[in-house]
Each structure stands twice: as C-alpha cells, then as structure tokens.
Amino acid sequence: AAAKAPGDPLVLPPNTSSEHFQNFIKRAREITGSENVFVVEREDQLVDGTYMEPNKTHDMHHLFDRSYFTSSATVAPRNVPEVQAMMRLCNEFDIPVWPFSIGRNTGYGGAAPRVPGSIGLNLGKNMNRILEVNTDGAYALVEPGVTYYDMHQYLEKHNLREKVWLDVPDLGGGSIIGNAVERGVGYSPYGDHWMMHCGLEVVLPNGELIRTGMGAMPDRTAGHRDGLRPDEQPGNRAWQLFNYGFGPYNDGIFTQSSLGIVVKMGIWLMPNPGGYQAYMITFPRDEDLHQVIEIIRPLRVQMVLQNVPTLRSLSMDAAVHHPKSYYTDSDEALTDAQLDKIAKDLDLGRWNFYGALYGPEPIRNVLWSVIKESFSKIPGAKFYFPEDRTEENSILRTRAQTLQGIPTYDELRWIDWLPNGAHLFFSPISKITGDDAVLQYQITRKRCEEAGLEAICDFVVGMREMHHIVCIVFNREDPESKRRALWLIRTLIDDCAKYGWGEYRTHLAVMDQIANTYNFNDNAQMKLNEQIKNSLDPKGILAPGKNGIWPQSYHKDSWVL
Ligand code: ADP
C-alpha cells in the first residue's frame, strides 16, 4: 500500500484521494468543531469495547476482519442545522455517510457502515435531549441520543411512572430512535416500537428538513412563529397524536432505509395499567413446542396475552446462567440428553414462556385463569411468579423488569456462552403455528449442529406473527468460529427462503443476500426502492448498500459480499 500521509484514515472512502479527504475533514471541523471530528488513523484505534462502552467506528462483533466494516472518521453534529450542513458537505465532496444514534446495534453491525471508509455520523453524542414527556397524551418527543435507560431515569426522577410506562427491548442502552427506525421490538403491550412511533423530523439526503404527519402543519397556537429556526419551531399539537396527517404516509420509507436522518421522533408511552404481574410457564419436553404455539395463537390474537410474550429455548436461559464450558467440554452443540439434564439442574423446561398480566387485580385474575387453564393441557407445564424463583440470575425476575418497561443489562450474559463471545442475529418471520415453529426449529438446530454452534433461540410473538430470533454466538478471536457463523447464517437464509420465511432485519454482512430473497415479480420492490433512492439521493451519499439498496453511482455486483 502507498505510504500514508499524516491525518489519512486507515480506510479511505471509495474513490477518494488523501488530499480530497483531508479537505473534507477540514470543512467538517468547521461545521461541528474539531472536538466532534475523529479520524480513524490506525488499526490500534479500533478497540472493540463492550456493550457498556461501545465503539463508534466499527462492528464490535466483527464477522470479517475487524477493520473491514470501518468508518474513515466519525463526525458528531451538535444540532439539526449541523446535520443539514454535513449532508450538503458530503454531497459536495461525494463522500458516503452512515448515520447512527448510539451504535449499540449489537448483532446487526453496531456503529459500522456498510461501505468501508464512510463517514460515521454520530447523532447521539450531542443530540440527546428529551424534548417533551406528555402524560395526558401519553407520548414523548426525543432526539437520537436518548436511550431507553435515559428515558427510564427521567420518568423515575420526575415520578412519572405512576402515569406512563416506556416499552424497552432486552437491553436498555440503545437509542429509542435507532431501535424504532430499525423496527426493533420490546415485550410489553407496546412492544412493536415502529407501530408506537408518532411523528418524525427528518433531514433528507440533500440537507432539506421535513416533519411528517401532523408535523407538516404549522401551529401558531403551539407557539409556531416567524423567524424561529425550522427545527426549533414547536410542533403541531397533534404531531405526536395522529400518525398520518394528509396525503401519502411517508414515515415508513425512513425505516431500515438510506433516505433520511431522523432527528426527532415521537413515541407513545403506555398509560400505567394500574396493576402488573409477570409470570413464567415451563414445558418439560422439546416436542411440546408444537402444542405450546397452537395454544399461544388464539390467546395472543385475542389479546388475552396482552404483551409481546417470548417462548425461549432452554439453551438461551442456560446461557444466561453459565458459559458453555460450565456444562460441557465438547466443541459440538449440546445434545438432547445434555439439555434434558440442564433443564433438571436449573429447574426450567426445555421451553420457557415469559409473559405478564396488566391491569387491576380482578382483570389479572380473569386473564390468568384463562391462560393457566389453556396451558395446563400440556402435561408437566409449571407456572411461576417471580417470588417463586429465588435462584441467582433468575430470568423470570429480569423479565419481570423488562415487561414493565424497566431496562436491564442482564440478558448480556448469553454472549459469554463462548470465550471472546460475539454474536449475530438470524431472525426470520413466521406464522404463529405449531407446524411453522417446529419446522423452523428443526432446520435451525440441524444447521447449528452442522456448524458446531448452539441453537440459542426464542420465539417473540407479535400481534399476528412470530419473530424467531436465533442468536448465533461465535468466538471473535477464532477465524474458524467466525467462518462457521457466516456459513450458518448464509445457509439458514437460503433454507428459510425456500419456505417463504424472510428476515425482519439483518447484519451488514448479509443485507444483499436477504434483499435478494424479497424478489417477487422480478424484484419489482427493489426496483421501486432504487428509483426512490436515486431520486432523493442522486449522488448516493447516504448509507449506500443499506438493506441491499445500492445507488446508481455504485456497481452493485462488485459490492456484494
Ligand atoms: P442502537 O440504538 O441500538 O444503538 P444504532 O444507533 O446503532 O442503534 O442504530 C442502528 C441503525 O439504525 C444504524 O446503523 C442506522 O442504519 C439506523 N439509524 C440509527 N439512528 C438513525 C437516525 N437517527 N436516522 C436514520 N437512521 C438511523
């Protein structure tokens, strides 16, 4: 390689000379202040970090070389006009930019860009205000840097949990905006985060600022007035109350997308239900899966199961308790006999179901009697409340927090299943039927066994479907383990596509492969996506390659991994 000039990044953006890059950085420093610009110059600056202290430059759970999915520099705007200025600058210099809010997108790529050498736009560092919490309307308006944990602390500090609850995902450190725009999920009745968002403020690829839904309508009664910066204008009073506004509904195109940078978002909070009870139901046999799912479907569709419940494989709960080495010395995946023994030792089932009841006691009692009666049809099913589980690291006790919107960090532990544990999520969508669940589980286990990796999985039950989340844990310091993890996810994507099962979200490394499985009618949807991309972002500077959508300025075929 050519000798690096001082100030050159480890990885330059595509087709960018050192001089051009340095001129760009100089201008970026003028926009955001030098303290908010960081150039990745050396390999040793790529420190993986931890969930609690994530890096902002590359994928902590690197599946390829650590320095492959890496930004050339990170830039942290201080406000909306600086985000707009950065977009104009990237257009002027023809340099790709990858926005992120916090960069804890663990299992999907973290803060890393799809195109090596992109500028990482770190929105969360400085733009982290809770702009409003409204208890009458039960909503909040936030900036990208607001995490679930931040919001939780705010609600606690102001004694607002008496009025409203927040829905949180498994881990509390992510951005409320980052998670919703990736269509992530939580586990209370408000678990579908995108469904519960209301109103966006977005910077378009050309630097233009828009508000969606009712936000498009100025509201003088809310204090909207001439002379204020657009991003500082108070929003329409119904911006966070009614999603659709007038005309085509734009919000969806800003999720899992490369069409805009979300700088404000409304999120609905759940009114405090006036009572709460978390529970766990264990099922002793691996074969119970079919019947359990058949029981879940009508209860969930009718909302007798009020929240987004999870049916977890024993391996997931076992991994929260101990690393693999505690259970076995073998390099292979655990056998059924081993799993049965672990279930006995941990006093858990082969499948463990976590849910919660919401409302005053009489309501909870009625729901619980229906739920209990339904699942009692399965021989050996056992029912627990948190006080029944006094063991250390009780998963029910953790879930009892999560399901009422109190963020935790306990679920991090399953990543340590292997030494130097890293992970990748494989997450197909399916119908809520016993047949679908069993077939997906069989395919997954078979491929995991072939790869010598554990099938750590759960079924997350939405309104009408299930997200089957398979956590592929690998050793990031062992090239063979990484190779197996990549083989496993690629194979599972193809296997599942044969049954019409597609993934809801994915890691950078397999975005193209998955995009190719959504190919109805000669890839008609991809053609539409490319058309929109090319018209809103003609130079293709915003997140090129995200979710398999490549701008016209890229030779798509040469970028596929
Ligand atoms: P987390 O909230 O889990 O830390 P990230 O901040 O890493 O998530 O964001 C995950 C992904 O979501 C990013 O890689 C990016 O593609 C997208 N994203 C995050 N924040 C925004 C935003 N404000 N505008 C547009 N896309 C975003």
XYZ file of N, CA and C and ligand atoms in Angstrom, residues 51 54 56 98-106 108-113 121 123-124 143-148 169 171 173-183 201-203 254-264 505 508 511 542-543 546-547, ligand 1:
210
model
N -20.489 -3.726 25.521
C -21.831 -3.153 25.369
C -21.927 -1.850 26.156
N -19.476 1.018 24.070
C -19.353 0.571 22.682
C -18.441 1.490 21.875
N -17.452 3.480 18.280
C -18.299 4.195 17.316
C -17.736 4.083 15.901
N -22.714 7.388 6.984
C -23.557 6.357 7.620
C -24.026 6.895 8.970
N -25.321 7.219 9.103
C -25.792 7.761 10.376
C -26.035 6.667 11.409
N -25.769 6.968 12.650
C -26.211 6.084 13.746
C -26.513 6.952 14.957
N -27.308 6.405 15.860
C -27.726 7.198 17.022
C -26.815 6.933 18.211
N -26.689 5.656 18.578
C -25.820 5.287 19.694
C -24.725 4.336 19.215
N -25.067 3.444 18.282
C -24.074 2.497 17.787
C -24.047 1.198 18.568
N -25.127 0.966 19.335
C -25.201 -0.312 20.065
C -26.058 -1.314 19.309
N -26.064 -1.243 18.012
C -26.928 -2.109 17.212
C -26.329 -3.511 17.196
N -26.229 -4.070 18.380
C -25.446 -5.273 18.581
C -26.065 -6.489 17.878
N -26.142 -6.730 14.707
C -26.513 -6.281 13.362
C -25.448 -5.385 12.726
N -24.364 -5.121 13.444
C -23.296 -4.308 12.862
C -22.808 -3.154 13.734
N -23.479 -2.912 14.857
C -23.048 -1.817 15.738
C -23.064 -0.494 15.005
N -22.013 0.299 15.174
C -21.946 1.613 14.540
C -21.365 1.534 13.128
N -21.000 0.348 12.694
C -20.222 0.222 11.453
C -21.039 0.539 10.196
N -20.374 1.115 9.183
C -21.027 1.375 7.901
C -20.952 0.152 6.988
N -21.772 9.199 11.020
C -22.404 10.402 11.575
C -22.990 10.039 12.941
N -24.956 10.754 15.764
C -26.024 11.701 16.125
C -26.235 11.784 17.623
N -25.932 10.684 18.308
C -26.301 10.602 19.720
C -25.386 11.369 20.652
N -34.709 13.132 20.878
C -33.623 13.234 19.904
C -32.898 11.883 19.827
N -32.010 11.710 18.819
C -31.400 10.391 18.591
C -30.600 9.827 19.765
N -29.982 10.687 20.569
C -29.108 10.179 21.625
C -29.833 9.745 22.882
N -31.162 9.822 22.912
C -31.893 9.422 24.119
C -32.026 7.902 24.141
N -31.446 7.276 25.156
C -31.520 5.813 25.272
C -32.741 5.432 26.119
N -33.074 4.145 26.088
C -34.165 3.652 26.946
C -33.834 3.934 28.403
N -36.484 -2.747 24.985
C -36.025 -4.038 24.441
C -35.234 -4.822 25.496
N -32.124 -5.093 26.154
C -31.052 -4.326 26.787
C -31.401 -2.843 26.703
N -29.549 -0.004 26.675
C -28.589 1.025 26.272
C -28.775 1.595 24.886
N -29.721 1.067 24.115
C -29.913 1.528 22.741
C -30.698 2.822 22.671
N -30.682 3.430 21.492
C -31.411 4.667 21.254
C -32.876 4.356 20.952
N -33.774 5.168 21.498
C -35.204 4.978 21.227
C -35.459 5.166 19.733
N -34.808 6.168 19.136
C -34.977 6.385 17.688
C -34.294 5.271 16.898
N -33.047 4.965 17.233
C -32.288 3.947 16.493
C -33.041 2.621 16.450
N -33.624 2.237 17.576
C -34.331 0.962 17.635
C -35.622 1.009 16.815
N -36.366 2.100 16.934
C -37.646 2.180 16.208
C -37.422 2.217 14.697
N -36.404 2.973 14.241
C -36.210 3.039 12.786
C -35.681 1.721 12.218
N -35.089 0.884 13.061
C -34.693 -0.445 12.591
C -35.832 -1.450 12.790
N -36.942 -0.997 13.340
C -38.135 -1.814 13.599
C -37.855 -2.904 14.635
N -39.142 14.077 12.542
C -38.460 15.190 11.881
C -37.238 14.568 11.215
N -37.071 14.828 9.912
C -36.075 14.098 9.131
C -35.246 15.059 8.274
N -33.924 14.848 8.254
C -33.053 15.548 7.304
C -32.908 14.647 6.079
N -38.539 5.872 5.914
C -37.360 6.251 6.702
C -36.953 5.167 7.692
N -37.522 3.959 7.549
C -37.088 2.854 8.409
C -36.246 1.876 7.596
N -35.233 1.321 8.227
C -34.264 0.415 7.574
C -33.893 0.995 6.218
N -33.669 2.292 6.209
C -33.582 2.960 4.912
C -32.344 3.832 4.813
N -32.105 4.303 3.608
C -30.996 5.222 3.366
C -31.557 6.496 2.747
N -32.747 6.906 3.203
C -33.419 8.051 2.584
C -33.480 9.272 3.478
N -33.093 9.133 4.734
C -33.167 10.295 5.609
C -32.532 10.016 6.949
N -32.287 11.120 7.673
C -31.725 11.015 9.022
C -32.786 11.530 9.986
N -33.221 10.664 10.866
C -34.286 11.034 11.795
C -33.668 11.826 12.948
N -34.101 13.080 13.120
C -33.520 13.917 14.174
C -34.480 14.187 15.326
N -35.767 13.915 15.112
C -36.739 13.931 16.226
C -37.777 12.855 15.946
N -34.809 -8.091 9.664
C -33.729 -7.129 9.927
C -32.454 -7.946 9.854
N -25.036 -6.247 8.542
C -24.441 -5.676 7.325
C -23.953 -6.731 6.331
N -26.960 -8.322 4.175
C -28.073 -7.485 3.701
C -28.410 -7.774 2.232
N -25.939 8.824 1.074
C -26.453 8.412 2.382
C -26.569 6.885 2.473
N -25.778 6.310 3.358
C -25.835 4.875 3.685
C -25.955 3.969 2.461
N -27.254 0.057 2.313
C -28.070 -0.321 3.471
C -29.265 -1.145 3.014
N -29.483 -2.262 3.691
C -30.561 -3.204 3.362
C -30.576 -3.600 1.887
P -28.862 1.466 18.836
O -29.993 2.327 19.185
O -29.161 0.016 19.024
O -27.571 1.898 19.442
P -27.827 2.468 16.356
O -27.754 3.845 16.834
O -26.559 1.696 16.193
O -28.778 1.604 17.273
O -28.641 2.456 15.003
C -28.857 1.293 14.288
C -29.020 1.599 12.825
O -30.212 2.345 12.637
C -27.934 2.460 12.228
O -26.877 1.680 11.741
C -28.653 3.195 11.107
O -28.720 2.392 9.951
C -30.040 3.360 11.670
N -30.221 4.645 12.373
C -29.971 4.875 13.674
N -30.286 6.115 14.010
C -30.758 6.704 12.898
C -31.261 8.007 12.620
N -31.363 8.904 13.586
N -31.643 8.272 11.355
C -31.574 7.330 10.391
N -31.116 6.096 10.599
C -30.706 5.781 11.841
